[in-house]
Tab-separated table of C-alpha atoms in Angstrom:
chain	number	residue	atom	x	y	z
A	1	UNK	CA	-4.712	-0.415	-13.818
A	2	UNK	CA	-3.111	3.004	-14.041
A	3	UNK	CA	-0.457	3.283	-16.731
A	4	UNK	CA	1.868	4.522	-13.991
A	5	UNK	CA	1.578	1.381	-11.852
A	6	UNK	CA	4.137	-1.396	-12.156
A	7	UNK	CA	2.991	-4.386	-14.202
A	8	UNK	CA	3.136	-7.547	-12.015
A	9	UNK	CA	3.901	-9.592	-15.136
A	10	UNK	CA	7.349	-7.982	-15.010
A	11	UNK	CA	8.041	-8.961	-11.378
A	12	UNK	CA	11.140	-10.996	-12.292
A	13	UNK	CA	12.854	-7.684	-13.077
A	14	UNK	CA	12.469	-6.653	-9.423
A	15	UNK	CA	15.001	-9.122	-8.120
A	16	UNK	CA	17.857	-10.087	-10.370
A	17	UNK	CA	21.616	-10.565	-9.864
A	18	UNK	CA	22.557	-7.322	-11.646
A	19	UNK	CA	20.257	-5.262	-9.431
A	20	UNK	CA	21.525	-7.003	-6.291
A	21	UNK	CA	25.122	-6.288	-7.284
A	22	UNK	CA	24.489	-2.591	-8.020
A	23	UNK	CA	21.995	-2.054	-5.185
A	24	UNK	CA	22.632	-4.622	-2.408
A	25	UNK	CA	19.598	-4.344	-0.109
A	26	UNK	CA	21.330	-5.280	3.159
A	27	UNK	CA	24.117	-2.765	2.571
A	28	UNK	CA	21.687	0.017	1.619
A	29	UNK	CA	19.436	-0.667	4.621
A	30	UNK	CA	22.441	-0.396	6.925
A	31	UNK	CA	22.247	3.367	6.248
A	32	UNK	CA	19.112	3.446	8.431
A	33	UNK	CA	20.779	2.148	11.616
A	34	UNK	CA	17.882	-0.259	12.150
A	35	UNK	CA	17.578	-1.300	15.787
A	36	UNK	CA	16.402	-4.709	16.988
A	37	UNK	CA	12.959	-3.396	18.006
A	38	UNK	CA	12.309	-0.987	15.110
A	39	UNK	CA	9.088	-1.156	13.108
A	40	UNK	CA	9.495	-0.714	9.358
A	41	UNK	CA	7.045	0.104	6.561
A	42	UNK	CA	8.107	-1.003	3.070
A	43	UNK	CA	6.087	0.861	0.439
A	44	UNK	CA	5.609	-0.956	-2.838
A	45	UNK	CA	7.087	-4.029	-1.187
A	46	UNK	CA	6.738	-6.083	-4.353
A	47	UNK	CA	8.376	-9.480	-4.024
A	48	UNK	CA	10.355	-8.512	-0.930
A	49	UNK	CA	13.647	-7.073	-2.202
A	50	UNK	CA	13.848	-4.866	0.898
A	51	UNK	CA	11.088	-6.431	3.037
A	52	UNK	CA	12.933	-9.691	3.679
A	53	UNK	CA	16.309	-8.164	4.587
A	54	UNK	CA	14.503	-5.616	6.793
A	55	UNK	CA	12.612	-8.421	8.564
A	56	UNK	CA	15.930	-10.097	9.308
A	57	UNK	CA	17.382	-6.869	10.756
A	58	UNK	CA	14.655	-6.281	13.336
A	59	UNK	CA	12.389	-8.225	15.644
A	60	UNK	CA	9.888	-5.388	15.285
A	61	UNK	CA	6.996	-5.416	12.833
A	62	UNK	CA	7.671	-5.035	9.113
A	63	UNK	CA	4.637	-3.800	7.186
A	64	UNK	CA	4.796	-4.765	3.500
A	65	UNK	CA	2.462	-2.502	1.542
A	66	UNK	CA	1.644	-3.098	-2.107
A	67	UNK	CA	-1.280	-2.194	-4.344
A	68	UNK	CA	-1.008	-5.524	-6.167
A	69	UNK	CA	-2.271	-8.666	-4.369
A	70	UNK	CA	-0.210	-10.940	-6.684
A	71	UNK	CA	2.975	-9.285	-5.427
A	72	UNK	CA	1.934	-9.812	-1.816
A	73	UNK	CA	1.165	-13.483	-2.559
A	74	UNK	CA	4.694	-14.013	-3.919
A	75	UNK	CA	6.113	-12.177	-0.906
A	76	UNK	CA	4.089	-14.337	1.513
A	77	UNK	CA	5.579	-17.488	-0.034
A	78	UNK	CA	9.124	-16.135	0.301
A	79	UNK	CA	8.563	-15.010	3.891
A	80	UNK	CA	7.063	-18.401	4.804
A	81	UNK	CA	9.967	-20.226	3.122
A	82	UNK	CA	12.378	-18.259	5.309
A	83	UNK	CA	10.272	-18.687	8.461
A	84	UNK	CA	10.101	-14.974	9.197
A	85	UNK	CA	7.308	-14.211	11.646
A	86	UNK	CA	7.382	-10.409	11.742
A	87	UNK	CA	5.953	-9.411	8.347
A	88	UNK	CA	2.424	-8.044	8.011
A	89	UNK	CA	0.927	-7.721	4.531
A	90	UNK	CA	-0.981	-4.554	3.694
A	91	UNK	CA	-2.853	-4.062	0.438
A	92	UNK	CA	-3.155	-0.397	-0.378
A	93	UNK	CA	-1.777	2.705	-2.058
A	94	UNK	CA	0.873	5.123	-0.881
A	95	UNK	CA	-1.470	8.084	-1.349
A	96	UNK	CA	-3.730	6.602	1.374
A	97	UNK	CA	-1.718	4.226	3.564
A	98	UNK	CA	-4.227	2.070	5.501
A	99	UNK	CA	-2.240	2.136	8.758
A	100	UNK	CA	-2.437	4.275	11.878
A	101	UNK	CA	-0.314	7.385	12.491
A	102	UNK	CA	3.261	7.096	13.775
A	103	UNK	CA	3.493	3.350	13.152
A	104	UNK	CA	7.023	3.069	11.725
A	105	UNK	CA	10.543	3.974	12.795
A	106	UNK	CA	11.609	3.695	9.161
A	107	UNK	CA	9.809	3.861	5.822
A	108	UNK	CA	11.357	2.309	2.733
A	109	UNK	CA	10.235	3.849	-0.568
A	110	UNK	CA	12.195	2.010	-3.240
A	111	UNK	CA	11.360	2.774	-6.867
A	112	UNK	CA	7.751	3.669	-6.036
A	113	UNK	CA	7.480	7.410	-5.469
A	114	UNK	CA	7.628	8.123	-9.215
A	115	UNK	CA	4.280	6.267	-9.416
A	116	UNK	CA	2.567	8.330	-6.701
A	117	UNK	CA	-0.031	10.903	-7.819
A	118	UNK	CA	0.176	13.472	-6.434
A	119	UNK	CA	3.642	13.084	-4.926
A	120	UNK	CA	2.809	15.573	-2.161
A	121	UNK	CA	-0.017	13.321	-0.888
A	122	UNK	CA	2.272	10.285	-0.807
A	123	UNK	CA	4.944	12.215	1.084
A	124	UNK	CA	2.322	13.485	3.560
A	125	UNK	CA	1.249	9.873	4.162
A	126	UNK	CA	4.861	8.779	4.705
A	127	UNK	CA	5.350	11.636	7.172
A	128	UNK	CA	2.128	10.676	8.994
A	129	UNK	CA	3.196	7.023	9.187
A	130	UNK	CA	6.590	7.783	10.714
A	131	UNK	CA	7.242	8.037	14.432
A	132	UNK	CA	8.970	11.187	15.689
A	133	UNK	CA	12.518	11.407	14.290
A	134	UNK	CA	11.710	8.439	12.034
A	135	UNK	CA	13.527	8.125	8.716
A	136	UNK	CA	12.445	7.607	5.136
A	137	UNK	CA	14.761	5.755	2.751
A	138	UNK	CA	13.970	6.911	-0.789
A	139	UNK	CA	15.628	5.067	-3.683
A	140	UNK	CA	14.661	6.350	-7.118
A	141	UNK	CA	15.664	6.585	-10.769
A	142	UNK	CA	17.449	9.811	-11.653
A	143	UNK	CA	15.644	11.805	-14.330
A	144	UNK	CA	17.857	10.936	-17.269
A	145	UNK	CA	17.711	8.477	-20.145
A	146	UNK	CA	18.728	4.895	-19.389
A	147	UNK	CA	18.106	1.422	-20.773
A	148	UNK	CA	16.172	0.342	-17.681
A	149	UNK	CA	13.517	1.849	-15.474
A	150	UNK	CA	10.359	3.859	-16.063
A	151	UNK	CA	9.906	6.302	-18.937
A	152	UNK	CA	11.742	9.596	-18.479
A	153	UNK	CA	8.510	11.577	-18.007
A	154	UNK	CA	7.620	9.439	-14.942
A	155	UNK	CA	10.945	9.996	-13.198
A	156	UNK	CA	11.559	12.630	-10.540
A	157	UNK	CA	14.874	14.442	-10.546
A	158	UNK	CA	16.814	14.095	-7.276
A	159	UNK	CA	16.713	17.840	-6.581
A	160	UNK	CA	12.946	17.921	-7.227
A	161	UNK	CA	12.425	14.980	-4.840
A	162	UNK	CA	14.576	16.673	-2.219
A	163	UNK	CA	12.562	19.913	-2.533
A	164	UNK	CA	9.248	18.002	-2.356
A	165	UNK	CA	10.344	16.176	0.809
A	166	UNK	CA	11.515	19.378	2.490
A	167	UNK	CA	8.209	21.058	1.574
A	168	UNK	CA	6.344	18.272	3.444
A	169	UNK	CA	8.429	18.749	6.601
A	170	UNK	CA	11.299	16.309	6.113
A	171	UNK	CA	14.933	17.105	6.774
A	172	UNK	CA	17.337	15.519	4.272
A	173	UNK	CA	20.124	13.917	6.294
A	174	UNK	CA	21.895	12.020	3.500
A	175	UNK	CA	21.909	12.095	-0.293
A	176	UNK	CA	24.021	9.991	-2.577
A	177	UNK	CA	24.166	8.254	-5.923
A	178	UNK	CA	24.864	4.495	-5.680
A	179	UNK	CA	24.983	4.304	-9.506
A	180	UNK	CA	24.831	6.904	-12.268
A	181	UNK	CA	21.135	6.039	-12.780
A	182	UNK	CA	19.891	6.049	-9.158
A	183	UNK	CA	19.793	8.283	-6.118
A	184	UNK	CA	19.086	7.711	-2.450
A	185	UNK	CA	17.696	10.285	-0.057
A	186	UNK	CA	17.534	9.618	3.670
A	187	UNK	CA	14.982	12.013	5.128
A	188	UNK	CA	14.071	12.458	8.769
A	189	UNK	CA	10.727	13.495	10.236
């Protein structure tokens, strides 16, 4: 396993009350104006922090992509417990998304782009996966010291992420800082 990839043994950290209070998934996803028929791709879906709320917001397909089968197994259990029938599980990497072109109205990239090598390839794959005028929701750690999150050298500064997205053809339509440690970019194809 790459030293950059998230360790599944730490999956409890992905969904805890403090994170939900600081970064409420339903409230953050409302920024995307998800319609009832929209298809959504959640990159690095993990245990479903954004996948499950997204699946409740649309009757369209929600593709949950993760490199780690154990994460997808946990997600499957949660989805089954909640009787959601619109989630498809996809094992794969962001640098080579195993889905067809223009499959999603929205792509969620929450705390995963700092693990993508090279970032440009991951952003190209996101762009390819989006339908025309589709949006990418990017939630990341700001590049500054903090008690939580990845090591500083793995983080991508918000201005660097913005520049990288623009370079790959995206238009940044919203940028804000939900906490002093995190930033969100909403980018449109």
